[in-house]
Amino acid sequence: MKQGLSLRVSQHLALTPQLQQSIRLLQLSTLELSQEVEQMLDENPFLEVSEETAVREEFGLEHVNTPVSQDSREFESSTDSGSSSGAEDTGSSATGDTEVSAEPKLEESWEGDGTVETTPDDSEWGSDAPARKNNNDEGDTEASDLTGAHESLQDHLHRQSLGLRLSEEDRAALHFLIESLNDDGYLEDSLASLAEGLAGGDLEEAEELEQRFAMALKLLHHMEPAGVGARNLAECLGLQLLDCKDCEETRAAIAMCKQPMELLAKRDVKRLSHLCGFTEAAIKGAIAVIGRLDPKPGRRFVNVERNLIVPDVIVIKSGRGFKVSLNSDVMPRLRVHDIYANALKQHKGQGGQALQQRLQEARWFIKNIQQRFDTILRVSSAIVERQKNFFTHGELAMRPLVLREIADELGLHESTISRVTTAKYMGTPFGTFELKYFFGSALGTETGGNASSTAVRALIKQFVSSESLKKPLSDNQISEMLKEQGIECARRTVAKYREALRIAPANLRKSL
């Protein structure tokens, strides 16, 4: 075999460190981006929060929304739609064969509010984006106090036990049972297993402990909230029924709790009436009484972490169209430290190359944040243009939309659109929605057009809300009603949409 040299030209994917960081920042949520910025501020000495932010916070102007003036950062659906789609792609997208990246421009610096400013010095790589709000105002203090003052279920029960006259042994047994409750207020372990675990194999001591636990459990059952300390759902409902008014419905409900819970779940009135010995009318009233009880009495005391959703993009009515702008409250204001950057220019000793790399990382980070928000705004503007009917008439007017349409319009890859629309939110006149909410598959219509799956789900919800409670609509009936509206939707599809909307089947929605 003869050896030789040949030249071959080919394309391949090359993910530079800057492009990798751009892709990673693009898929981060607002909270994750804030954490990333804090970490970068701690690690990179060349990166700092703009001084202008501190001035704005000092005078209480951090909530001022700076108007966005450029075509690539502001969109009105009533104007020419080509102004946003024709803008040059400032983000980075990579297909399977090519690499597309945007090199930083030395003459631009990002102000973080959608404006571009020309600066001659090294701070041209910096930008001003609002730092995280850290005001110790009165409202924040009250919120933190409320969070710190949360009372758990165990604390609530221990406080009630202080008013009981108990011996040290009985108080210890009651304390142990309270600490053994789960978040729903149930006692999952049996008294025998709890006693054996404490006795350590001593049978006599285990029997004595079990007796003390049985007495303590009776005391626990009389505490608030009603139903706490139950071993199962039937016992929990029965304890709550003891506090209800004594009537035929209450007595029937107590009798029903002694029967298998499957019958209650299926609302088998005839069989329950036969087993409990009450009339069907009393059984129906008993089911209504049980429906007002709390099956998880301890859930109200669970300290659930509440994360407020802050929209990345805000849509407001503007004349005959809609104006799309970035939320300045979620945009970090960063810039390159001027003193350190100028000192590095004059430094020629050892270690200069490492510092120069850190400076370049700071510049890349600021530029990639700018590209992240620019891409989010471009995608949001394209979504608003495609879903103008939604912002005017609501979700019933939603049209079918897939990622490919937005990707083709903006010249981006579908994976880029997917990253942009994940965990990014848009504030609209109808509420705050994730960007993915505006995308939906298409269902065929009799006229040959398409209907959005989101609009179909809204129509199903409307049908169910207006149905007769005595004769709820079945999935097949809903499918036929959709066909009358000109929408081809099979029964299985209706069932899938109904389950996604968390709507119970027809037999469970039937009124008594």
mmCIF file of N, CA and C in Angstrom, residues 195-304:
data_model
loop_
_atom_site.group_PDB
_atom_site.id
_atom_site.type_symbol
_atom_site.label_atom_id
_atom_site.label_comp_id
_atom_site.label_asym_id
_atom_site.label_seq_id
_atom_site.Cartn_x
_atom_site.Cartn_y
_atom_site.Cartn_z
ATOM 1 N N ALA A 195 -43.708 0.094 70.808
ATOM 2 C CA ALA A 195 -43.333 -0.377 72.136
ATOM 3 C C ALA A 195 -42.165 -1.360 72.063
ATOM 4 N N GLU A 196 -42.183 -2.261 71.086
ATOM 5 C CA GLU A 196 -41.085 -3.211 70.947
ATOM 6 C C GLU A 196 -39.778 -2.515 70.616
ATOM 7 N N GLY A 197 -39.854 -1.451 69.828
ATOM 8 C CA GLY A 197 -38.635 -0.727 69.507
ATOM 9 C C GLY A 197 -38.014 -0.054 70.712
ATOM 10 N N LEU A 198 -38.844 0.418 71.642
ATOM 11 C CA LEU A 198 -38.311 1.058 72.844
ATOM 12 C C LEU A 198 -37.905 0.044 73.907
ATOM 13 N N ALA A 199 -38.611 -1.075 73.978
ATOM 14 C CA ALA A 199 -38.332 -2.063 75.027
ATOM 15 C C ALA A 199 -37.034 -2.818 74.784
ATOM 16 N N GLY A 200 -36.606 -2.910 73.552
ATOM 17 C CA GLY A 200 -35.357 -3.592 73.260
ATOM 18 C C GLY A 200 -35.403 -5.078 73.523
ATOM 19 N N GLY A 201 -36.548 -5.728 73.285
ATOM 20 C CA GLY A 201 -36.654 -7.175 73.456
ATOM 21 C C GLY A 201 -37.285 -7.605 74.757
ATOM 22 N N ASP A 202 -37.487 -6.720 75.711
ATOM 23 C CA ASP A 202 -38.119 -7.069 76.984
ATOM 24 C C ASP A 202 -39.632 -7.103 76.783
ATOM 25 N N LEU A 203 -40.247 -8.283 76.857
ATOM 26 C CA LEU A 203 -41.662 -8.440 76.561
ATOM 27 C C LEU A 203 -42.540 -7.754 77.593
ATOM 28 N N GLU A 204 -42.196 -7.875 78.874
ATOM 29 C CA GLU A 204 -43.007 -7.243 79.910
ATOM 30 C C GLU A 204 -43.003 -5.725 79.762
ATOM 31 N N GLU A 205 -41.838 -5.186 79.524
ATOM 32 C CA GLU A 205 -41.742 -3.733 79.350
ATOM 33 C C GLU A 205 -42.468 -3.302 78.088
ATOM 34 N N ALA A 206 -42.420 -4.133 77.030
ATOM 35 C CA ALA A 206 -43.117 -3.795 75.792
ATOM 36 C C ALA A 206 -44.619 -3.756 76.008
ATOM 37 N N GLU A 207 -45.166 -4.711 76.776
ATOM 38 C CA GLU A 207 -46.602 -4.701 77.056
ATOM 39 C C GLU A 207 -47.002 -3.477 77.867
ATOM 40 N N GLU A 208 -46.162 -3.111 78.848
ATOM 41 C CA GLU A 208 -46.474 -1.927 79.653
ATOM 42 C C GLU A 208 -46.441 -0.670 78.800
ATOM 43 N N LEU A 209 -45.444 -0.571 77.921
ATOM 44 C CA LEU A 209 -45.348 0.589 77.046
ATOM 45 C C LEU A 209 -46.531 0.659 76.083
ATOM 46 N N GLU A 210 -46.966 -0.483 75.598
ATOM 47 C CA GLU A 210 -48.101 -0.496 74.668
ATOM 48 C C GLU A 210 -49.365 0.003 75.351
ATOM 49 N N GLN A 211 -49.549 -0.357 76.630
ATOM 50 C CA GLN A 211 -50.704 0.134 77.359
ATOM 51 C C GLN A 211 -50.641 1.647 77.564
ATOM 52 N N ARG A 212 -49.449 2.137 77.891
ATOM 53 C CA ARG A 212 -49.297 3.587 78.059
ATOM 54 C C ARG A 212 -49.529 4.304 76.730
ATOM 55 N N PHE A 213 -49.041 3.723 75.636
ATOM 56 C CA PHE A 213 -49.247 4.331 74.314
ATOM 57 C C PHE A 213 -50.732 4.356 73.954
ATOM 58 N N ALA A 214 -51.470 3.298 74.348
ATOM 59 C CA ALA A 214 -52.904 3.259 74.058
ATOM 60 C C ALA A 214 -53.636 4.375 74.800
ATOM 61 N N MET A 215 -53.251 4.629 76.056
ATOM 62 C CA MET A 215 -53.869 5.723 76.812
ATOM 63 C C MET A 215 -53.475 7.071 76.226
ATOM 64 N N ALA A 216 -52.220 7.205 75.859
ATOM 65 C CA ALA A 216 -51.760 8.466 75.279
ATOM 66 C C ALA A 216 -52.419 8.724 73.927
ATOM 67 N N LEU A 217 -52.689 7.655 73.175
ATOM 68 C CA LEU A 217 -53.318 7.822 71.864
ATOM 69 C C LEU A 217 -54.742 8.350 72.013
ATOM 70 N N LYS A 218 -55.450 7.916 73.053
ATOM 71 C CA LYS A 218 -56.797 8.441 73.290
ATOM 72 C C LYS A 218 -56.759 9.938 73.559
ATOM 73 N N LEU A 219 -55.749 10.373 74.320
ATOM 74 C CA LEU A 219 -55.599 11.811 74.568
ATOM 75 C C LEU A 219 -55.263 12.547 73.272
ATOM 76 N N LEU A 220 -54.426 11.926 72.456
ATOM 77 C CA LEU A 220 -54.031 12.564 71.199
ATOM 78 C C LEU A 220 -55.221 12.722 70.260
ATOM 79 N N HIS A 221 -56.133 11.768 70.287
ATOM 80 C CA HIS A 221 -57.299 11.829 69.407
ATOM 81 C C HIS A 221 -58.255 12.962 69.774
ATOM 82 N N HIS A 222 -58.150 13.492 70.987
ATOM 83 C CA HIS A 222 -59.022 14.581 71.407
ATOM 84 C C HIS A 222 -58.359 15.953 71.214
ATOM 85 N N MET A 223 -57.177 15.983 70.625
ATOM 86 C CA MET A 223 -56.480 17.241 70.392
ATOM 87 C C MET A 223 -56.864 17.814 69.038
ATOM 88 N N GLU A 224 -56.489 19.063 68.865
ATOM 89 C CA GLU A 224 -56.695 19.736 67.582
ATOM 90 C C GLU A 224 -55.415 19.662 66.758
ATOM 91 N N PRO A 225 -55.501 19.495 65.437
ATOM 92 C CA PRO A 225 -56.715 19.428 64.624
ATOM 93 C C PRO A 225 -57.401 18.071 64.748
ATOM 94 N N ALA A 226 -58.715 18.062 64.542
ATOM 95 C CA ALA A 226 -59.481 16.829 64.655
ATOM 96 C C ALA A 226 -59.007 15.809 63.636
ATOM 97 N N GLY A 227 -58.852 14.581 64.092
ATOM 98 C CA GLY A 227 -58.398 13.506 63.218
ATOM 99 C C GLY A 227 -56.931 13.201 63.343
ATOM 100 N N VAL A 228 -56.190 13.997 64.121
ATOM 101 C CA VAL A 228 -54.758 13.768 64.245
ATOM 102 C C VAL A 228 -54.513 12.494 65.051
ATOM 103 N N GLY A 229 -53.474 11.755 64.718
ATOM 104 C CA GLY A 229 -53.140 10.515 65.408
ATOM 105 C C GLY A 229 -53.845 9.297 64.875
ATOM 106 N N ALA A 230 -54.602 9.433 63.776
ATOM 107 C CA ALA A 230 -55.314 8.287 63.206
ATOM 108 C C ALA A 230 -54.326 7.336 62.538
ATOM 109 N N ARG A 231 -54.701 6.068 62.502
ATOM 110 C CA ARG A 231 -53.851 5.054 61.858
ATOM 111 C C ARG A 231 -54.197 4.863 60.400
ATOM 112 N N ASN A 232 -55.385 5.288 59.952
ATOM 113 C CA ASN A 232 -55.787 5.143 58.564
ATOM 114 C C ASN A 232 -56.818 6.212 58.251
ATOM 115 N N LEU A 233 -57.239 6.259 56.998
ATOM 116 C CA LEU A 233 -58.181 7.285 56.564
ATOM 117 C C LEU A 233 -59.535 7.126 57.237
ATOM 118 N N ALA A 234 -60.025 5.909 57.368
ATOM 119 C CA ALA A 234 -61.329 5.685 57.974
ATOM 120 C C ALA A 234 -61.355 6.189 59.413
ATOM 121 N N GLU A 235 -60.302 5.904 60.171
ATOM 122 C CA GLU A 235 -60.249 6.372 61.553
ATOM 123 C C GLU A 235 -60.157 7.892 61.616
ATOM 124 N N CYS A 236 -59.418 8.487 60.685
ATOM 125 C CA CYS A 236 -59.277 9.943 60.643
ATOM 126 C C CYS A 236 -60.632 10.612 60.398
ATOM 127 N N LEU A 237 -61.382 10.101 59.436
ATOM 128 C CA LEU A 237 -62.702 10.661 59.154
ATOM 129 C C LEU A 237 -63.660 10.428 60.318
ATOM 130 N N GLY A 238 -63.563 9.251 60.939
ATOM 131 C CA GLY A 238 -64.429 8.954 62.066
ATOM 132 C C GLY A 238 -64.186 9.890 63.246
ATOM 133 N N LEU A 239 -62.925 10.222 63.519
ATOM 134 C CA LEU A 239 -62.634 11.144 64.613
ATOM 135 C C LEU A 239 -63.186 12.539 64.338
ATOM 136 N N GLN A 240 -63.136 12.949 63.090
ATOM 137 C CA GLN A 240 -63.675 14.268 62.757
ATOM 138 C C GLN A 240 -65.198 14.278 62.816
ATOM 139 N N LEU A 241 -65.823 13.155 62.497
ATOM 140 C CA LEU A 241 -67.283 13.093 62.535
ATOM 141 C C LEU A 241 -67.818 13.181 63.959
ATOM 142 N N LEU A 242 -66.998 12.836 64.953
ATOM 143 C CA LEU A 242 -67.440 12.930 66.344
ATOM 144 C C LEU A 242 -67.710 14.368 66.757
ATOM 145 N N ASP A 243 -67.064 15.317 66.078
ATOM 146 C CA ASP A 243 -67.276 16.729 66.384
ATOM 147 C C ASP A 243 -68.419 17.329 65.589
ATOM 148 N N CYS A 244 -69.000 16.559 64.673
ATOM 149 C CA CYS A 244 -70.098 17.082 63.852
ATOM 150 C C CYS A 244 -71.429 16.981 64.609
ATOM 151 N N LYS A 245 -72.409 17.678 64.114
ATOM 152 C CA LYS A 245 -73.738 17.678 64.718
ATOM 153 C C LYS A 245 -74.367 16.292 64.603
ATOM 154 N N ASP A 246 -74.975 15.862 65.700
ATOM 155 C CA ASP A 246 -75.587 14.536 65.716
ATOM 156 C C ASP A 246 -76.885 14.559 64.902
ATOM 157 N N CYS A 247 -76.876 13.880 63.773
ATOM 158 C CA CYS A 247 -78.041 13.791 62.910
ATOM 159 C C CYS A 247 -77.956 12.486 62.133
ATOM 160 N N GLU A 248 -78.943 12.220 61.310
ATOM 161 C CA GLU A 248 -78.960 10.963 60.564
ATOM 162 C C GLU A 248 -77.805 10.884 59.578
ATOM 163 N N GLU A 249 -77.462 12.007 58.920
ATOM 164 C CA GLU A 249 -76.354 12.004 57.959
ATOM 165 C C GLU A 249 -75.024 11.709 58.662
ATOM 166 N N THR A 250 -74.841 12.288 59.867
ATOM 167 C CA THR A 250 -73.597 12.047 60.600
ATOM 168 C C THR A 250 -73.493 10.595 61.031
ATOM 169 N N ARG A 251 -74.599 10.042 61.534
ATOM 170 C CA ARG A 251 -74.572 8.631 61.942
ATOM 171 C C ARG A 251 -74.339 7.723 60.742
ATOM 172 N N ALA A 252 -74.910 8.076 59.610
ATOM 173 C CA ALA A 252 -74.672 7.287 58.398
ATOM 174 C C ALA A 252 -73.221 7.404 57.949
ATOM 175 N N ALA A 253 -72.649 8.588 58.093
ATOM 176 C CA ALA A 253 -71.248 8.777 57.713
ATOM 177 C C ALA A 253 -70.327 7.959 58.610
ATOM 178 N N ILE A 254 -70.633 7.906 59.924
ATOM 179 C CA ILE A 254 -69.813 7.096 60.833
ATOM 180 C C ILE A 254 -69.905 5.617 60.455
ATOM 181 N N ALA A 255 -71.099 5.189 60.092
ATOM 182 C CA ALA A 255 -71.264 3.791 59.675
ATOM 183 C C ALA A 255 -70.526 3.522 58.360
ATOM 184 N N MET A 256 -70.511 4.484 57.462
ATOM 185 C CA MET A 256 -69.812 4.311 56.178
ATOM 186 C C MET A 256 -68.311 4.185 56.370
ATOM 187 N N CYS A 257 -67.761 4.880 57.371
ATOM 188 C CA CYS A 257 -66.315 4.820 57.608
ATOM 189 C C CYS A 257 -65.873 3.441 58.082
ATOM 190 N N LYS A 258 -66.825 2.622 58.538
ATOM 191 C CA LYS A 258 -66.504 1.255 58.956
ATOM 192 C C LYS A 258 -66.541 0.278 57.788
ATOM 193 N N GLN A 259 -66.969 0.752 56.638
ATOM 194 C CA GLN A 259 -67.018 -0.077 55.434
ATOM 195 C C GLN A 259 -65.754 0.172 54.592
ATOM 196 N N PRO A 260 -65.483 -0.684 53.599
ATOM 197 C CA PRO A 260 -64.314 -0.458 52.741
ATOM 198 C C PRO A 260 -64.368 0.913 52.061
ATOM 199 N N MET A 261 -63.235 1.598 52.050
ATOM 200 C CA MET A 261 -63.170 2.942 51.484
ATOM 201 C C MET A 261 -63.378 2.942 49.965
ATOM 202 N N GLU A 262 -63.201 1.786 49.324
ATOM 203 C CA GLU A 262 -63.410 1.722 47.882
ATOM 204 C C GLU A 262 -64.856 2.028 47.521
ATOM 205 N N LEU A 263 -65.778 1.629 48.382
ATOM 206 C CA LEU A 263 -67.186 1.901 48.113
ATOM 207 C C LEU A 263 -67.474 3.400 48.186
ATOM 208 N N LEU A 264 -66.840 4.070 49.117
ATOM 209 C CA LEU A 264 -67.012 5.513 49.218
ATOM 210 C C LEU A 264 -66.380 6.221 48.028
ATOM 211 N N ALA A 265 -65.214 5.739 47.587
ATOM 212 C CA ALA A 265 -64.550 6.354 46.441
ATOM 213 C C ALA A 265 -65.385 6.205 45.170
ATOM 214 N N LYS A 266 -66.041 5.061 45.019
ATOM 215 C CA LYS A 266 -66.881 4.821 43.847
ATOM 216 C C LYS A 266 -68.286 5.410 43.999
ATOM 217 N N ARG A 267 -68.601 5.872 45.209
ATOM 218 C CA ARG A 267 -69.928 6.423 45.508
ATOM 219 C C ARG A 267 -71.038 5.415 45.182
ATOM 220 N N ASP A 268 -70.807 4.210 45.637
ATOM 221 C CA ASP A 268 -71.782 3.140 45.433
ATOM 222 C C ASP A 268 -72.888 3.297 46.479
ATOM 223 N N VAL A 269 -73.863 4.132 46.184
ATOM 224 C CA VAL A 269 -74.901 4.490 47.151
ATOM 225 C C VAL A 269 -75.746 3.275 47.517
ATOM 226 N N LYS A 270 -76.120 2.480 46.545
ATOM 227 C CA LYS A 270 -76.998 1.344 46.818
ATOM 228 C C LYS A 270 -76.333 0.331 47.735
ATOM 229 N N ARG A 271 -75.102 0.015 47.472
ATOM 230 C CA ARG A 271 -74.434 -0.989 48.308
ATOM 231 C C ARG A 271 -74.157 -0.433 49.703
ATOM 232 N N LEU A 272 -73.768 0.831 49.789
ATOM 233 C CA LEU A 272 -73.543 1.434 51.100
ATOM 234 C C LEU A 272 -74.837 1.499 51.902
ATOM 235 N N SER A 273 -75.926 1.764 51.216
ATOM 236 C CA SER A 273 -77.208 1.808 51.900
ATOM 237 C C SER A 273 -77.573 0.440 52.459
ATOM 238 N N HIS A 274 -77.282 -0.607 51.717
ATOM 239 C CA HIS A 274 -77.582 -1.969 52.166
ATOM 240 C C HIS A 274 -76.677 -2.369 53.334
ATOM 241 N N LEU A 275 -75.379 -2.037 53.281
ATOM 242 C CA LEU A 275 -74.448 -2.449 54.320
ATOM 243 C C LEU A 275 -74.616 -1.646 55.599
ATOM 244 N N CYS A 276 -74.932 -0.360 55.465
ATOM 245 C CA CYS A 276 -75.016 0.518 56.643
ATOM 246 C C CYS A 276 -76.405 0.559 57.251
ATOM 247 N N GLY A 277 -77.437 0.163 56.512
ATOM 248 C CA GLY A 277 -78.783 0.163 57.040
ATOM 249 C C GLY A 277 -79.440 1.526 57.059
ATOM 250 N N PHE A 278 -79.040 2.413 56.151
ATOM 251 C CA PHE A 278 -79.646 3.733 56.046
ATOM 252 C C PHE A 278 -80.246 3.893 54.648
ATOM 253 N N THR A 279 -81.144 4.843 54.540
ATOM 254 C CA THR A 279 -81.767 5.098 53.236
ATOM 255 C C THR A 279 -80.738 5.705 52.279
ATOM 256 N N GLU A 280 -81.040 5.636 51.000
ATOM 257 C CA GLU A 280 -80.136 6.204 50.000
ATOM 258 C C GLU A 280 -80.015 7.711 50.158
ATOM 259 N N ALA A 281 -81.077 8.359 50.565
ATOM 260 C CA ALA A 281 -81.015 9.805 50.789
ATOM 261 C C ALA A 281 -80.054 10.141 51.926
ATOM 262 N N ALA A 282 -80.085 9.337 53.001
ATOM 263 C CA ALA A 282 -79.166 9.563 54.114
ATOM 264 C C ALA A 282 -77.724 9.286 53.694
ATOM 265 N N ILE A 283 -77.533 8.261 52.875
ATOM 266 C CA ILE A 283 -76.183 7.946 52.398
ATOM 267 C C ILE A 283 -75.645 9.093 51.532
ATOM 268 N N LYS A 284 -76.490 9.664 50.671
ATOM 269 C CA LYS A 284 -76.052 10.791 49.856
ATOM 270 C C LYS A 284 -75.691 11.999 50.723
ATOM 271 N N GLY A 285 -76.485 12.248 51.736
ATOM 272 C CA GLY A 285 -76.151 13.336 52.650
ATOM 273 C C GLY A 285 -74.884 13.057 53.430
ATOM 274 N N ALA A 286 -74.646 11.779 53.786
ATOM 275 C CA ALA A 286 -73.436 11.409 54.514
ATOM 276 C C ALA A 286 -72.190 11.607 53.650
ATOM 277 N N ILE A 287 -72.308 11.270 52.378
ATOM 278 C CA ILE A 287 -71.170 11.485 51.469
ATOM 279 C C ILE A 287 -70.855 12.968 51.362
ATOM 280 N N ALA A 288 -71.891 13.808 51.338
ATOM 281 C CA ALA A 288 -71.663 15.255 51.308
ATOM 282 C C ALA A 288 -70.981 15.728 52.582
ATOM 283 N N VAL A 289 -71.341 15.157 53.731
ATOM 284 C CA VAL A 289 -70.703 15.518 55.002
ATOM 285 C C VAL A 289 -69.232 15.106 54.996
ATOM 286 N N ILE A 290 -68.954 13.901 54.520
ATOM 287 C CA ILE A 290 -67.569 13.419 54.473
ATOM 288 C C ILE A 290 -66.737 14.270 53.518
ATOM 289 N N GLY A 291 -67.358 14.756 52.446
ATOM 290 C CA GLY A 291 -66.635 15.590 51.488
ATOM 291 C C GLY A 291 -66.144 16.898 52.076
ATOM 292 N N ARG A 292 -66.741 17.324 53.196
ATOM 293 C CA ARG A 292 -66.304 18.566 53.840
ATOM 294 C C ARG A 292 -65.221 18.344 54.890
ATOM 295 N N LEU A 293 -64.842 17.098 55.132
ATOM 296 C CA LEU A 293 -63.815 16.796 56.126
ATOM 297 C C LEU A 293 -62.422 16.905 55.513
ATOM 298 N N ASP A 294 -61.418 16.939 56.385
ATOM 299 C CA ASP A 294 -60.029 17.068 55.951
ATOM 300 C C ASP A 294 -59.344 15.709 56.059
ATOM 301 N N PRO A 295 -59.011 15.068 54.945
ATOM 302 C CA PRO A 295 -58.383 13.744 55.028
ATOM 303 C C PRO A 295 -56.933 13.792 55.498
ATOM 304 N N LYS A 296 -56.310 14.973 55.494
ATOM 305 C CA LYS A 296 -54.916 15.126 55.943
ATOM 306 C C LYS A 296 -54.848 16.296 56.916
ATOM 307 N N PRO A 297 -55.221 16.086 58.167
ATOM 308 C CA PRO A 297 -55.301 17.205 59.108
ATOM 309 C C PRO A 297 -53.970 17.856 59.429
ATOM 310 N N GLY A 298 -52.865 17.149 59.260
ATOM 311 C CA GLY A 298 -51.573 17.741 59.580
ATOM 312 C C GLY A 298 -50.935 18.495 58.443
ATOM 313 N N ARG A 299 -51.529 18.442 57.267
ATOM 314 C CA ARG A 299 -50.905 19.057 56.092
ATOM 315 C C ARG A 299 -50.840 20.570 56.212
ATOM 316 N N ARG A 300 -51.788 21.164 56.929
ATOM 317 C CA ARG A 300 -51.809 22.626 57.024
ATOM 318 C C ARG A 300 -50.619 23.171 57.814
ATOM 319 N N PHE A 301 -49.961 22.324 58.599
ATOM 320 C CA PHE A 301 -48.836 22.771 59.409
ATOM 321 C C PHE A 301 -47.490 22.561 58.718
ATOM 322 N N VAL A 302 -47.504 21.974 57.545
ATOM 323 C CA VAL A 302 -46.249 21.711 56.835
ATOM 324 C C VAL A 302 -45.706 23.025 56.302
ATOM 325 N N ASN A 303 -44.451 23.274 56.572
ATOM 326 C CA ASN A 303 -43.802 24.503 56.118
ATOM 327 C C ASN A 303 -43.324 24.290 54.691
ATOM 328 N N VAL A 304 -44.206 24.568 53.740
ATOM 329 C CA VAL A 304 -43.886 24.365 52.331
ATOM 330 C C VAL A 304 -43.121 25.575 51.812
#
